[in-house]
Short mmCIF file of C-alpha atoms in Angstrom, two decimals:
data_model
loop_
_atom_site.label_atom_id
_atom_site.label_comp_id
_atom_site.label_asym_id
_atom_site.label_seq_id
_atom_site.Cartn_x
_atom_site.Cartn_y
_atom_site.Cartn_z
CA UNK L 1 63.45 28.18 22.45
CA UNK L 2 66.74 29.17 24.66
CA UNK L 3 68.83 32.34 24.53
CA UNK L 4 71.42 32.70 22.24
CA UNK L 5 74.77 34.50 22.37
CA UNK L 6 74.60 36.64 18.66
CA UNK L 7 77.66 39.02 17.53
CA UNK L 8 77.46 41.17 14.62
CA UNK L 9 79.86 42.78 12.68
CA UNK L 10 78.36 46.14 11.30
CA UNK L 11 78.69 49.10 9.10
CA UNK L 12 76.46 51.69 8.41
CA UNK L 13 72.39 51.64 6.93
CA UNK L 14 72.51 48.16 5.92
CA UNK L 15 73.53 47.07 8.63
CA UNK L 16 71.92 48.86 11.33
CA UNK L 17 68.78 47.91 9.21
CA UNK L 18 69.39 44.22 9.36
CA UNK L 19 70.42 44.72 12.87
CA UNK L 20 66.34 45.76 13.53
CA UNK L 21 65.04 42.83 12.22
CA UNK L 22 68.00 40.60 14.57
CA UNK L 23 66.70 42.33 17.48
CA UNK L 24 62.99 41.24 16.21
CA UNK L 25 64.15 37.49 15.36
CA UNK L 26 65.11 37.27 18.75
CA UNK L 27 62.43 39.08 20.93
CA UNK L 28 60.05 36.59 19.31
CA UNK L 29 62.19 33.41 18.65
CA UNK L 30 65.04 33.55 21.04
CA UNK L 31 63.88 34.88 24.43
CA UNK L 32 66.68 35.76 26.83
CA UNK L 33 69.07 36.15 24.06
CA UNK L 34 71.58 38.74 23.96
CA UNK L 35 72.91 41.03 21.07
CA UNK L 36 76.74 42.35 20.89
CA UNK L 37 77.69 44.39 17.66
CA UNK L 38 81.49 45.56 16.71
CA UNK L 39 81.16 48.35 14.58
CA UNK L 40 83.00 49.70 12.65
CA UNK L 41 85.28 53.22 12.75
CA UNK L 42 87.59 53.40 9.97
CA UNK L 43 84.74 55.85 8.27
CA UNK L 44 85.54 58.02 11.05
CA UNK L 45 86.56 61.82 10.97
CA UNK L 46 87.34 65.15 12.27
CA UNK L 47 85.09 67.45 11.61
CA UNK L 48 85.31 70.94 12.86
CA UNK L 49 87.21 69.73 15.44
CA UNK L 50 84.68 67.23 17.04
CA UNK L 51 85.38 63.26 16.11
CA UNK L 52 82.71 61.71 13.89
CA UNK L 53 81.86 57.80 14.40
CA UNK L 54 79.03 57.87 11.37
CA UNK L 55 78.59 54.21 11.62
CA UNK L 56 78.80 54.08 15.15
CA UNK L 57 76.10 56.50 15.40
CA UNK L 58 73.66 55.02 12.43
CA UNK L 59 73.45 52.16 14.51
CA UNK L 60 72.79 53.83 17.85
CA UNK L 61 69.72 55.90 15.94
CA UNK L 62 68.57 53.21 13.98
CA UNK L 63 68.09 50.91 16.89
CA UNK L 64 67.20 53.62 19.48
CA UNK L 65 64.78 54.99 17.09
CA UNK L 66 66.28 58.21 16.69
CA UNK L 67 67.06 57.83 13.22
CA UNK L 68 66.12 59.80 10.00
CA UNK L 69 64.13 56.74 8.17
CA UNK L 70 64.02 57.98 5.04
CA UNK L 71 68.14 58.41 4.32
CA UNK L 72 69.08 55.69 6.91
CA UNK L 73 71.33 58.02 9.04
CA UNK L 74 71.53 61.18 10.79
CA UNK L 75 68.89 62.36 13.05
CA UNK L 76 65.48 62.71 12.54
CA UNK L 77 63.06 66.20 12.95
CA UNK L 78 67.04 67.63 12.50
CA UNK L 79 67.93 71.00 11.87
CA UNK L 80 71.20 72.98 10.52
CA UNK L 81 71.35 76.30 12.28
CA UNK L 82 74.94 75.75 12.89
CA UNK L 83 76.04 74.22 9.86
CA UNK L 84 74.42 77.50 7.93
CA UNK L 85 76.21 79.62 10.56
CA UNK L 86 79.71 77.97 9.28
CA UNK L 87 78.74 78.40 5.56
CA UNK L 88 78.43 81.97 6.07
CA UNK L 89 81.59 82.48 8.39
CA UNK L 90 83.48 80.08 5.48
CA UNK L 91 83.93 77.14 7.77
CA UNK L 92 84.88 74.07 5.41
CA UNK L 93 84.37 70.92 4.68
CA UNK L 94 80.73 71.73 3.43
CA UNK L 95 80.53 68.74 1.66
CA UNK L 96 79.52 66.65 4.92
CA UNK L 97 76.79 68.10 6.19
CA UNK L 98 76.23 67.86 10.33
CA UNK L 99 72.56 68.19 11.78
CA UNK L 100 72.47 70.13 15.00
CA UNK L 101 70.67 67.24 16.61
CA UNK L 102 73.63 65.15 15.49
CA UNK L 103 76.01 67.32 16.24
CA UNK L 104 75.28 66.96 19.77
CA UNK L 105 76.93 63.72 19.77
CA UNK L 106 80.23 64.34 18.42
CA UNK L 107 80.15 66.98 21.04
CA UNK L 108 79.45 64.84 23.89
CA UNK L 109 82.03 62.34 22.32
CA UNK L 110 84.67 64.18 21.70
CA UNK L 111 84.32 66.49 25.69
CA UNK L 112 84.36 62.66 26.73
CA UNK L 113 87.44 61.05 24.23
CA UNK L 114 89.59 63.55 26.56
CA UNK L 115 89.86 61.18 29.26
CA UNK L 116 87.91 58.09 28.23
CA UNK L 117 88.72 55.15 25.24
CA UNK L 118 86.42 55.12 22.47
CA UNK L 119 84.86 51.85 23.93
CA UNK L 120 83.90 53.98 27.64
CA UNK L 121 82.48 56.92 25.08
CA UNK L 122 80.66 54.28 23.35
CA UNK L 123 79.07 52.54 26.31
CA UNK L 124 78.08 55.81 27.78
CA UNK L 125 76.51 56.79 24.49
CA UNK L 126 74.44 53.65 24.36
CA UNK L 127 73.13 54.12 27.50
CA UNK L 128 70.79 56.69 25.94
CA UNK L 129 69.89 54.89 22.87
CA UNK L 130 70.23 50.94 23.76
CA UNK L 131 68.50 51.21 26.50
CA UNK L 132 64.76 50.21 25.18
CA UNK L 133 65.94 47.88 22.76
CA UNK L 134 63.60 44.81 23.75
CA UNK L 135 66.65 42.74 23.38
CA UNK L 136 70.12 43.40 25.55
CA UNK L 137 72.22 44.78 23.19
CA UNK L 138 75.71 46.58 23.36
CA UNK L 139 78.07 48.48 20.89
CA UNK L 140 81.83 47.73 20.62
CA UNK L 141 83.32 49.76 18.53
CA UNK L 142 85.93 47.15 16.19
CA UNK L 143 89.07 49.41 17.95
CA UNK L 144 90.20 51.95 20.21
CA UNK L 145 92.89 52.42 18.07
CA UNK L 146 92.83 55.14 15.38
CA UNK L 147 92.35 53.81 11.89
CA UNK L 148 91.31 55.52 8.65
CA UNK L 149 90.13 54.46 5.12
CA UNK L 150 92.01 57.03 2.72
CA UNK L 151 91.48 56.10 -1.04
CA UNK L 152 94.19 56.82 -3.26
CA UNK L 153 92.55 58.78 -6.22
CA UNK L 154 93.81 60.38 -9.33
CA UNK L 155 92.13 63.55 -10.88
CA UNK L 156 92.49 64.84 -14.12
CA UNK L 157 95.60 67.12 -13.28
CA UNK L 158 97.93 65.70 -10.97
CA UNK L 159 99.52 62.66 -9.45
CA UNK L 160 97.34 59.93 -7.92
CA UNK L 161 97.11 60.88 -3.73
CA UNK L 162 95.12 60.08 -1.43
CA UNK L 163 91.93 61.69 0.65
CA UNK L 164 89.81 60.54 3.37
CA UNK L 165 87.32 57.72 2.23
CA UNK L 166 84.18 59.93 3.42
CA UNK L 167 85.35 62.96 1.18
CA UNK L 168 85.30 60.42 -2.24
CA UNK L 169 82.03 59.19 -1.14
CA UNK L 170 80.36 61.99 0.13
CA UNK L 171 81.74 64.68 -2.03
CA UNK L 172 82.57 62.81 -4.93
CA UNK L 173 80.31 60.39 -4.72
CA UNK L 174 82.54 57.26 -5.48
CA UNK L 175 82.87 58.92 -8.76
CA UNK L 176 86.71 60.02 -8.53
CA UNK L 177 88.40 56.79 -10.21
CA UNK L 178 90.21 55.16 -7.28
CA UNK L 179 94.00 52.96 -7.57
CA UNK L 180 94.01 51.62 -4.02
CA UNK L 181 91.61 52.05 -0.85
CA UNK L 182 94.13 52.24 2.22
CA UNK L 183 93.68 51.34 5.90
CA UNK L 184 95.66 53.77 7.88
CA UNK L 185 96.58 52.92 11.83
CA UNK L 186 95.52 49.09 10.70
CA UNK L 187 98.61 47.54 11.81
CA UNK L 188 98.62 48.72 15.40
CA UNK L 189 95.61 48.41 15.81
CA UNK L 190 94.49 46.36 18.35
CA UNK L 191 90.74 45.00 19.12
CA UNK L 192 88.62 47.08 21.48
CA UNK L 193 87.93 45.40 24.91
CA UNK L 194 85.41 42.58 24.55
CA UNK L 195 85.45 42.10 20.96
CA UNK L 196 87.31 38.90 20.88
CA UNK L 197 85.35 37.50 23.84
CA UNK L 198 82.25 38.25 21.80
CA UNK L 199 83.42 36.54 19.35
CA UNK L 200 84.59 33.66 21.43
CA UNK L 201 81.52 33.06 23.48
CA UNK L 202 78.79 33.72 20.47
CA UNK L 203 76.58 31.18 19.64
CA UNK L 204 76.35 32.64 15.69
CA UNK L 205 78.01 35.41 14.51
CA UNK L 206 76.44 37.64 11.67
CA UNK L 207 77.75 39.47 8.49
CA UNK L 208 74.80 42.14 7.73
CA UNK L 209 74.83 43.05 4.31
CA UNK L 210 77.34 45.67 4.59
CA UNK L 211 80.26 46.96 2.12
CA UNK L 212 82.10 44.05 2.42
CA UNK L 213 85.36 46.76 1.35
CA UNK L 214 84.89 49.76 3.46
CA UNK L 215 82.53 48.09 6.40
CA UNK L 216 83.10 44.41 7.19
CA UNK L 217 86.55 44.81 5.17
CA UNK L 218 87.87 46.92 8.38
CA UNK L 219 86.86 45.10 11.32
CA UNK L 220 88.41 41.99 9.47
CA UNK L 221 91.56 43.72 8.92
CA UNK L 222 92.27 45.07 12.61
CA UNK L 223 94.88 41.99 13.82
CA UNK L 224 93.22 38.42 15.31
CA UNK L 225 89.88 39.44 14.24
CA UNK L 226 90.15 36.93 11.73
CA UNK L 227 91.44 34.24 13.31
CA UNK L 228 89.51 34.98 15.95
CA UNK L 229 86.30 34.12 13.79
CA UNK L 230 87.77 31.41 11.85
CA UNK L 231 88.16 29.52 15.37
CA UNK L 232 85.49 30.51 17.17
CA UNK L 233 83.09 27.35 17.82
CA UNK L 234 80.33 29.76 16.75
CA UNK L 235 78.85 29.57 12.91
CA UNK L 236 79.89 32.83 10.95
CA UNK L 237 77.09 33.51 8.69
CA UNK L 238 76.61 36.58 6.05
CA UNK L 239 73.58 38.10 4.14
CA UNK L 240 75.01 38.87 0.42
CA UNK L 241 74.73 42.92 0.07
CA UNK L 242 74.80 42.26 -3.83
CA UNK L 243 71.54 41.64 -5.27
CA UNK L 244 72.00 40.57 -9.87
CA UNK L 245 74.79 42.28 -10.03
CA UNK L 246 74.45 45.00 -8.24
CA UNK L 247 74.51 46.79 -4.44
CA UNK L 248 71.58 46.94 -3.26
CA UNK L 249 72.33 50.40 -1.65
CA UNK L 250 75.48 52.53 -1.71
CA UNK L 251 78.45 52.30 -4.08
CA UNK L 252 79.95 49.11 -3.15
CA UNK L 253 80.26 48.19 -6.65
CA UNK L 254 82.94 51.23 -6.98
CA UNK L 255 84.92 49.47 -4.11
CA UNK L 256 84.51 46.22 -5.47
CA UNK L 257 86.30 47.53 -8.55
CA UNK L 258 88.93 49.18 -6.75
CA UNK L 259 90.06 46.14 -5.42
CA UNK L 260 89.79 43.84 -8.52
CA UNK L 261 86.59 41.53 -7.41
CA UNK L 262 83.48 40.78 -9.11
CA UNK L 263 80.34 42.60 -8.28
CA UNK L 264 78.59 39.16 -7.17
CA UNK L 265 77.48 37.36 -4.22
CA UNK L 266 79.46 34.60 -4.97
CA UNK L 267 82.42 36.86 -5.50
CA UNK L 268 81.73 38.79 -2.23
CA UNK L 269 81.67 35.38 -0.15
CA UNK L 270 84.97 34.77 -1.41
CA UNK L 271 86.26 37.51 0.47
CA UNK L 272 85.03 36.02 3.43
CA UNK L 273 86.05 32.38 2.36
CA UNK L 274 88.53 31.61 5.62
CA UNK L 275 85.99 32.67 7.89
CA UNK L 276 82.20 31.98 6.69
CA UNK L 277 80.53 29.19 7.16
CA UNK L 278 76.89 30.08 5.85
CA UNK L 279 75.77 32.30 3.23
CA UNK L 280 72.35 33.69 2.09
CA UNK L 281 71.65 35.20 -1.24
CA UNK L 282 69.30 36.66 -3.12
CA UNK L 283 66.51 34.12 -5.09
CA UNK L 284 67.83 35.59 -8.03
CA UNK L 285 70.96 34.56 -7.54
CA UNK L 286 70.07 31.49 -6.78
CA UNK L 287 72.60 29.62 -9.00
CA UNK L 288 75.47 31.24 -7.25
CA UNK L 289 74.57 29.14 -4.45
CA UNK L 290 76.67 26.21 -6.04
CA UNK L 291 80.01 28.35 -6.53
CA UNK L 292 79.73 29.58 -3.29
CA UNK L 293 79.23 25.86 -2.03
CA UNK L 294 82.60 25.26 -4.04
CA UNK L 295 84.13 27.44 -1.18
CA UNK L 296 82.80 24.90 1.29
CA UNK L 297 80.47 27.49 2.67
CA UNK L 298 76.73 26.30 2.83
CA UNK L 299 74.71 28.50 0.72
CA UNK L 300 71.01 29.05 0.19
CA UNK L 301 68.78 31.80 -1.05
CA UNK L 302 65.55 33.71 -0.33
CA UNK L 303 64.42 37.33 -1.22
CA UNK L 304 67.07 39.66 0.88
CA UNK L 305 65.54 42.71 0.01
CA UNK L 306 64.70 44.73 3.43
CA UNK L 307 61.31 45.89 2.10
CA UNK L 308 59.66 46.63 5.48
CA UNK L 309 60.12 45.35 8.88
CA UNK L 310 58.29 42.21 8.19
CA UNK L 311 60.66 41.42 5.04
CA UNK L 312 63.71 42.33 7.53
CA UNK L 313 63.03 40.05 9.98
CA UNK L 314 62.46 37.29 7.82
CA UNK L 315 65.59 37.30 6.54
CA UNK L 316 67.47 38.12 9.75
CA UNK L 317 65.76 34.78 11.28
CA UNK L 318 66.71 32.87 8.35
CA UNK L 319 70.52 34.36 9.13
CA UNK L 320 70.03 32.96 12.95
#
């Protein structure tokens, strides 16, 4: 079989996850095909001074095999000599813990964000951890341009305001009731270099089962993204993250909420309704194939959950 042309939009663990078992479906289907992903940095931070691209990174790891299998992100054999060391001196945020191993990188990428985009920092990092991917693959990240997710939350004393989206998932673990997640820098925003002509020139384009709120939401919300998708000659298909009812990891429910949608695949494809045109879901929600079809996106369903690496690349082929 030929080549193909495959662009991903990602997030974080899911994602990279899925994005394994892509890279698999093609080494062994596809031969001579190439892999872009556009990740996505609204999760990103300032921490201790040094800038923090989490999903940016749990992709690098997780497809460089540098990643800490077990909790999906962050290094693995890490240590935290220097996160202890800023305990005891006082140092806060605590709540979001940095490896040394880790570490390293926001280093490197902030020395590097002094005279480079986000996109050059990016490809340099890759370099290291792309490079024995069996498959050509490259990381875009969705935007040079700074943009946050803040969530506007309300405590029990006090007026609703609003906090970085990593401190009310990290710290609070989604658990702080939330009026209104916020995209901060979205307007000016403009996409990185490349990430339309990925778009334009794909021969599929994937939705890994992400947080279609705080993940996929993002990189849909930076201006012409969307269009950009809904005219590409390219099929746009997604992999449901909601299994009965339910995320299959995370708190995407919590998000769902926050924004008034249904905790369903069905409900989750509607989001993506102007720009999908295939959609798989779980067997057991096999009956939401039909109101997803009523969107006049084809629909079909198989077990989606990522089990192993055999399990993963099953249902990343299927996706292709």
């Amino acid at each position: 079989m030929t080549g193909l042309q495959v662009t991903a939009l990602a997030g974080g663990v899911g994602a990279a996850r899925f994005l394994c078992g892509v890279v698999a479906a093609l080494a062994e289907d596809h031969p001579g095909s190439e892999l872009t992903i556009i990740g996505n940095t609204a999760d990103d931070l300032r921490l201790y001074g040094l800038h923090v691209s989490p999903d940016l990174d749990t992709v690098l790891y997780t497809l460089g095999g540098g990643v800490h299998d077990d909790q999906g992100w962050g290094r693995a054999d890490e240590t935290f000599a220097v996160q202890s060391e800023l305990a005891v001196y006082g140092v806060e945020p605590q709540w979001f813990t940095l490896g040394d191993r880790d570490m390293a990188t926001h280093i490197v990428r902030t020395q590097m964000l002094g005279g480079y985009s986000l996109s050059q920092v990016t490809e340099a990092l890759s370099r290291r951890w792309l490079a024995s991917v069996p498959v050509p693959t490259r990381l875009l990240p969705m935007s040079d341009d700074r943009v946050e997710t803040h969530v506007v939350v309300r405590e029990p004393l006090g007026p609703p305001h609003a906090i970085h989206f990593q401190e009310w998932w990290v710290r609070h673990q989604a658990q702080l009731p939330a009026e209104k997640i916020v995209l901060v820098g979205i307007e000016q925003a403009r996409p990185a270099p490349g990430v339309l002509d990925a778009i334009a020139s794909a021969d599929v384009v994937l939705l890994p089962p992400s947080n279609p709120v705080v993940s996929i939401g993002p990189i849909l919300s930076v201006p012409g993204m969307r269009r950009a998708l809904a005219t590409t000659s390219a099929p746009v298909v997604g992999v449901s993250p909601i299994i009965g009812g339910a995320p299959v990891r995370g708190m995407a429910d919590a998000c769902l909420a926050t924004i008034g949608v249904d905790v369903t695949a069905a409900a989750v494809a509607g989001l993506y309704a102007d720009v999908l045109d295939g959609w798989l879901v779980d067997d057991v929600d096999a009956d939401a194939t039909d109101d997803v079809a009523a969107l006049g996106i084809a629909a079909r369903s198989m077990p989606l959950l990522m089990r192993d690496e055999t399990s993963t690349r099953a249902i990343a082929g299927a996706a292709i």
